[in-house]
Short mmCIF file of C-alpha atoms in Angstrom, two decimals:
data_model
loop_
_atom_site.label_atom_id
_atom_site.label_comp_id
_atom_site.label_asym_id
_atom_site.label_seq_id
_atom_site.Cartn_x
_atom_site.Cartn_y
_atom_site.Cartn_z
CA MET H 1 -0.35 0.21 -0.34
CA HIS H 2 2.73 2.39 -0.66
CA GLN H 3 1.36 3.31 -2.87
CA PHE H 4 -1.18 5.75 -0.50
CA VAL H 5 2.40 7.07 1.72
CA ILE H 6 3.34 10.90 1.13
CA ASN H 7 6.99 11.21 1.18
CA ARG H 8 8.32 14.59 1.82
CA TYR H 9 11.27 15.02 -0.82
CA THR H 10 12.12 19.08 -0.41
CA PRO H 11 11.22 19.98 3.65
CA ILE H 12 9.34 23.55 3.41
CA GLU H 13 8.28 25.41 6.71
CA LEU H 14 6.68 28.52 5.73
CA PHE H 15 4.98 30.59 8.51
CA GLY H 16 4.76 27.59 11.14
CA TYR H 17 3.49 25.86 8.58
CA ASP H 18 4.81 22.21 6.57
CA ALA H 19 4.44 23.40 2.41
CA SER H 20 7.05 20.40 2.12
CA PHE H 21 7.40 19.82 -2.30
CA THR H 22 5.94 15.56 -1.74
CA ASN H 23 5.01 13.59 -4.15
CA ALA H 24 1.35 13.75 -4.17
CA SER H 25 2.78 17.48 -5.33
CA LEU H 26 5.34 16.05 -7.80
CA TRP H 27 2.24 13.80 -9.56
CA MET H 28 0.00 17.17 -9.78
CA VAL H 29 2.86 19.17 -11.48
CA ILE H 30 2.95 16.33 -13.58
CA ALA H 31 -0.70 16.40 -14.73
CA THR H 32 -0.98 20.66 -15.21
CA THR H 33 1.92 19.96 -17.21
CA LEU H 34 0.32 16.84 -19.77
CA VAL H 35 -3.36 18.83 -19.63
CA THR H 36 -1.58 21.79 -20.36
CA ALA H 37 0.84 20.11 -22.96
CA PHE H 38 -2.40 18.55 -25.33
CA LEU H 39 -4.38 21.57 -25.25
CA VAL H 40 -1.59 23.51 -26.88
CA PHE H 41 -0.48 21.28 -29.07
CA SER H 42 -4.46 19.96 -30.06
CA THR H 43 -4.74 23.58 -30.49
CA ALA H 44 -1.40 24.57 -32.57
CA GLY H 45 -1.50 24.77 -35.95
CA ALA H 46 -5.85 24.20 -35.90
CA LYS H 47 -7.16 23.02 -39.48
CA LEU H 48 -10.93 22.79 -40.52
CA VAL H 49 -10.30 19.05 -41.44
CA PRO H 50 -8.88 18.44 -37.84
CA GLY H 51 -6.43 14.89 -36.93
CA ARG H 52 -6.52 12.73 -33.98
CA LEU H 53 -5.31 14.98 -31.71
CA GLN H 54 -7.04 18.12 -32.45
CA SER H 55 -10.54 16.01 -32.44
CA LEU H 56 -9.62 15.35 -28.81
CA GLY H 57 -9.11 18.74 -28.06
CA GLU H 58 -12.41 19.43 -29.74
CA ILE H 59 -13.99 16.59 -27.84
CA SER H 60 -12.59 17.46 -24.24
CA TYR H 61 -13.91 21.44 -24.88
CA GLU H 62 -16.94 20.61 -26.65
CA PHE H 63 -17.90 17.92 -23.96
CA VAL H 64 -17.49 20.14 -20.85
CA ALA H 65 -19.20 23.07 -22.94
CA ASN H 66 -22.65 21.32 -22.86
CA MET H 67 -22.45 20.15 -19.63
CA VAL H 68 -22.00 23.41 -18.09
CA ARG H 69 -25.08 24.92 -20.77
CA GLN H 70 -27.14 21.55 -19.47
CA ASN H 71 -26.23 22.55 -15.10
CA ALA H 72 -25.57 25.96 -15.17
CA GLY H 73 -27.43 27.61 -18.36
CA THR H 74 -25.80 30.03 -20.53
CA SER H 75 -25.61 32.21 -17.46
CA GLY H 76 -22.96 29.44 -16.20
CA MET H 77 -20.76 30.09 -19.92
CA PRO H 78 -18.04 32.17 -18.46
CA TYR H 79 -17.33 30.32 -15.37
CA PHE H 80 -17.05 27.65 -18.22
CA PRO H 81 -12.96 28.04 -17.96
CA ILE H 82 -12.89 27.34 -14.28
CA ILE H 83 -15.01 23.87 -13.90
CA PHE H 84 -12.79 22.79 -17.77
CA THR H 85 -9.76 22.39 -15.87
CA LEU H 86 -11.00 20.93 -13.09
CA PHE H 87 -12.20 19.01 -14.61
CA MET H 88 -9.39 17.96 -16.84
CA PHE H 89 -6.94 17.82 -14.16
CA ILE H 90 -9.59 15.82 -11.94
CA LEU H 91 -9.43 13.61 -14.48
CA SER H 92 -5.38 13.97 -15.31
CA LEU H 93 -5.35 12.73 -11.83
CA ASN H 94 -7.39 9.94 -11.83
CA LEU H 95 -5.31 8.23 -13.99
CA LEU H 96 -1.79 8.78 -13.47
CA GLY H 97 -2.94 7.21 -11.03
CA MET H 98 -2.82 3.85 -12.59
CA ILE H 99 0.39 4.45 -14.95
CA PRO H 100 3.15 3.10 -12.64
CA ILE H 101 6.49 5.43 -13.57
CA PRO H 102 9.85 4.11 -13.74
CA GLY H 103 11.77 6.23 -10.51
CA LEU H 104 8.63 7.61 -9.15
CA GLY H 105 6.56 4.14 -8.79
CA GLN H 106 2.95 4.67 -7.97
CA PHE H 107 0.53 7.40 -6.97
CA THR H 108 -2.90 8.87 -6.97
CA VAL H 109 -3.50 12.09 -5.71
CA THR H 110 -7.16 11.77 -5.63
CA SER H 111 -7.41 9.09 -3.35
CA HIS H 112 -6.34 11.40 -0.77
CA ILE H 113 -8.87 12.89 1.23
CA ILE H 114 -7.12 16.48 2.00
CA VAL H 115 -6.14 17.21 -1.88
CA THR H 116 -10.21 16.19 -2.62
CA PHE H 117 -11.29 18.21 0.06
CA ALA H 118 -9.54 20.99 -1.09
CA LEU H 119 -10.85 20.96 -5.06
CA ALA H 120 -14.35 20.81 -2.82
CA ALA H 121 -13.83 24.48 -0.74
CA PHE H 122 -12.30 26.35 -3.83
CA VAL H 123 -15.58 25.41 -4.96
CA PHE H 124 -18.43 25.53 -2.86
CA LEU H 125 -16.08 29.19 -1.41
CA GLY H 126 -16.68 30.34 -4.90
CA VAL H 127 -20.41 29.61 -5.53
CA THR H 128 -20.75 30.84 -2.42
CA LEU H 129 -19.38 33.92 -3.97
CA ILE H 130 -20.43 34.54 -5.85
CA GLY H 131 -23.97 33.91 -5.12
CA ILE H 132 -23.96 36.50 -3.03
CA PHE H 133 -21.46 39.14 -4.91
CA LYS H 134 -24.70 38.89 -7.46
CA HIS H 135 -27.90 38.33 -5.22
CA GLY H 136 -26.55 40.40 -2.55
CA PHE H 137 -29.33 39.57 0.76
CA GLY H 138 -31.40 37.83 -2.24
CA PHE H 139 -29.12 34.84 -2.22
CA LEU H 140 -30.80 33.74 0.59
CA LYS H 141 -32.90 31.99 -0.96
CA LEU H 142 -31.49 29.63 -1.58
CA PHE H 143 -32.41 28.07 1.56
CA VAL H 144 -36.18 29.13 1.78
CA PRO H 145 -37.64 27.04 -1.55
CA SER H 146 -40.90 28.76 -3.11
CA GLY H 147 -44.16 26.76 -1.96
CA VAL H 148 -43.55 25.54 1.24
CA PRO H 149 -46.17 25.87 3.86
CA ILE H 150 -45.36 28.34 6.88
CA ALA H 151 -45.45 25.76 9.18
CA LEU H 152 -42.92 23.55 7.77
CA LEU H 153 -40.80 27.08 6.38
CA PRO H 154 -38.45 26.94 9.57
CA LEU H 155 -37.59 23.60 9.42
CA ILE H 156 -37.13 23.36 5.95
CA SER H 157 -35.19 25.61 5.99
CA VAL H 158 -32.83 24.03 8.46
CA ILE H 159 -32.62 21.09 6.65
CA GLU H 160 -31.25 23.11 3.76
CA VAL H 161 -28.60 24.83 5.37
CA ILE H 162 -27.15 21.99 6.08
CA SER H 163 -27.58 19.98 3.23
CA TYR H 164 -25.63 23.62 1.61
CA PHE H 165 -22.63 23.31 3.85
CA THR H 166 -21.94 19.29 4.15
CA ARG H 167 -21.63 20.43 0.18
CA PRO H 168 -18.05 20.16 0.37
CA ILE H 169 -17.99 16.97 2.58
CA SER H 170 -19.83 14.86 0.72
CA LEU H 171 -18.00 16.03 -2.92
CA SER H 172 -14.55 15.51 -1.61
CA VAL H 173 -15.77 12.05 -0.42
CA ARG H 174 -17.52 11.10 -2.97
CA LEU H 175 -14.09 11.27 -5.44
CA PHE H 176 -11.26 10.16 -1.86
CA ALA H 177 -14.18 7.51 -1.26
CA ASN H 178 -14.20 5.70 -5.47
CA MET H 179 -9.85 6.41 -6.50
CA MET H 180 -9.14 4.51 -2.96
CA ALA H 181 -11.49 1.83 -3.10
CA GLY H 182 -10.68 1.02 -6.29
CA HIS H 183 -6.68 0.88 -6.10
CA THR H 184 -7.04 -0.61 -2.65
CA MET H 185 -9.04 -3.56 -4.80
CA LEU H 186 -6.60 -3.59 -7.98
CA ALA H 187 -3.32 -3.52 -5.14
CA VAL H 188 -4.84 -6.93 -2.89
CA PHE H 189 -5.43 -8.55 -6.56
CA GLY H 190 -2.53 -7.93 -7.58
CA SER H 191 -0.87 -9.42 -4.41
CA PHE H 192 -3.25 -12.74 -4.92
CA VAL H 193 -2.05 -13.08 -8.15
CA VAL H 194 1.67 -12.56 -7.00
CA GLY H 195 1.30 -14.83 -3.57
CA LEU H 196 -0.43 -18.04 -6.17
CA GLY H 197 1.45 -17.66 -8.92
CA VAL H 198 4.99 -18.16 -7.03
CA ASN H 199 3.32 -20.58 -3.87
CA VAL H 200 0.97 -22.24 -6.09
CA GLY H 201 1.46 -22.82 -9.25
CA LEU H 202 1.62 -19.77 -12.89
CA ALA H 203 -2.15 -21.08 -13.19
CA ALA H 204 -3.40 -19.76 -9.69
CA GLY H 205 -2.22 -16.88 -10.37
CA GLY H 206 -4.57 -16.74 -12.93
CA VAL H 207 -7.36 -16.22 -11.93
CA PRO H 208 -6.46 -13.29 -9.61
CA LEU H 209 -4.54 -11.32 -12.79
CA ILE H 210 -8.29 -11.60 -15.20
CA PHE H 211 -10.01 -10.62 -12.31
CA MET H 212 -7.19 -7.43 -12.40
CA VAL H 213 -8.21 -6.77 -15.84
CA LEU H 214 -11.19 -6.62 -15.08
CA LEU H 215 -11.29 -4.21 -12.46
CA MET H 216 -8.39 -2.48 -14.27
CA GLY H 217 -11.28 -1.40 -17.05
CA LEU H 218 -14.24 -0.40 -14.80
CA GLU H 219 -11.07 1.87 -12.22
CA ILE H 220 -10.68 3.40 -15.87
CA LEU H 221 -14.35 4.02 -16.66
CA ILE H 222 -14.87 5.19 -12.75
CA ALA H 223 -11.78 7.10 -13.41
CA PHE H 224 -13.84 8.94 -16.04
CA LEU H 225 -17.40 9.92 -14.26
CA GLN H 226 -16.00 10.30 -11.01
CA ALA H 227 -14.34 13.64 -12.39
CA TYR H 228 -17.67 13.52 -14.12
CA VAL H 229 -19.92 13.55 -11.69
CA PHE H 230 -17.04 16.51 -9.56
CA ALA H 231 -17.78 18.62 -12.94
CA VAL H 232 -21.34 18.32 -12.92
CA LEU H 233 -22.90 18.81 -8.96
CA SER H 234 -20.13 22.06 -9.66
CA CYS H 235 -22.09 23.35 -12.46
CA ILE H 236 -25.24 22.16 -10.60
CA TYR H 237 -24.48 24.39 -7.10
CA LEU H 238 -22.82 27.30 -9.62
CA SER H 239 -26.17 27.33 -11.43
CA ASP H 240 -27.94 27.34 -7.47
CA SER H 241 -25.81 30.53 -6.74
CA LEU H 242 -26.72 32.08 -10.61
CA HIS H 243 -30.31 31.75 -10.06
CA ALA H 244 -30.97 32.19 -5.73
CA GLY H 245 -32.96 34.97 -6.92
CA SER H 246 -35.56 32.72 -8.36
CA HIS H 247 -35.97 29.65 -5.87
#
């Protein structure tokens, strides 16, 4: 389970806080570099008839743009760059966690709750500030659903407030739990392949190997799905902030 261990490469302390450059930091730098390179090269020298790389870049752009339009409306399009960045960043981290790199090993940044919570807190604070700046005190209408009987309004409002402030927790735990559980299962079946193959025979190690192949395919799907869910929920939260006055 060494793939979940944080290792400090360069110890750094800022104002009494540990700000060391770790393997998690390195993998985030790698993910950012790969995404940046992909977008730069896919848009450089764009042609009327796109090549494979340009097509992939355009598909990524349109996929997220349609996601924002469908869940936040056209008023959410000014925030498309943020949603697109979150989606591509999380997707790259999820996929990189499945690829062992010589000299670096394998590490899944999104299997750490501190990283996913930081991303979720960024979304939560961002959409909250957008709602306050756009609607002022009208933003509080988000916690007062229309059509609710007066007698039930205090209870419903309390539930809405609790639900709103648990958003960053649910958003972060969903991503963290799925990625950690999947990679833990891969590690367990990987140990079965080696253990049974060495101690019992190659045929015995073949059964867990088949499960590993199937799990790997499932993990690739989950990597895309969890990045998509995180981005979709961010769009929904953004929509609530943009249209709070209409609630």
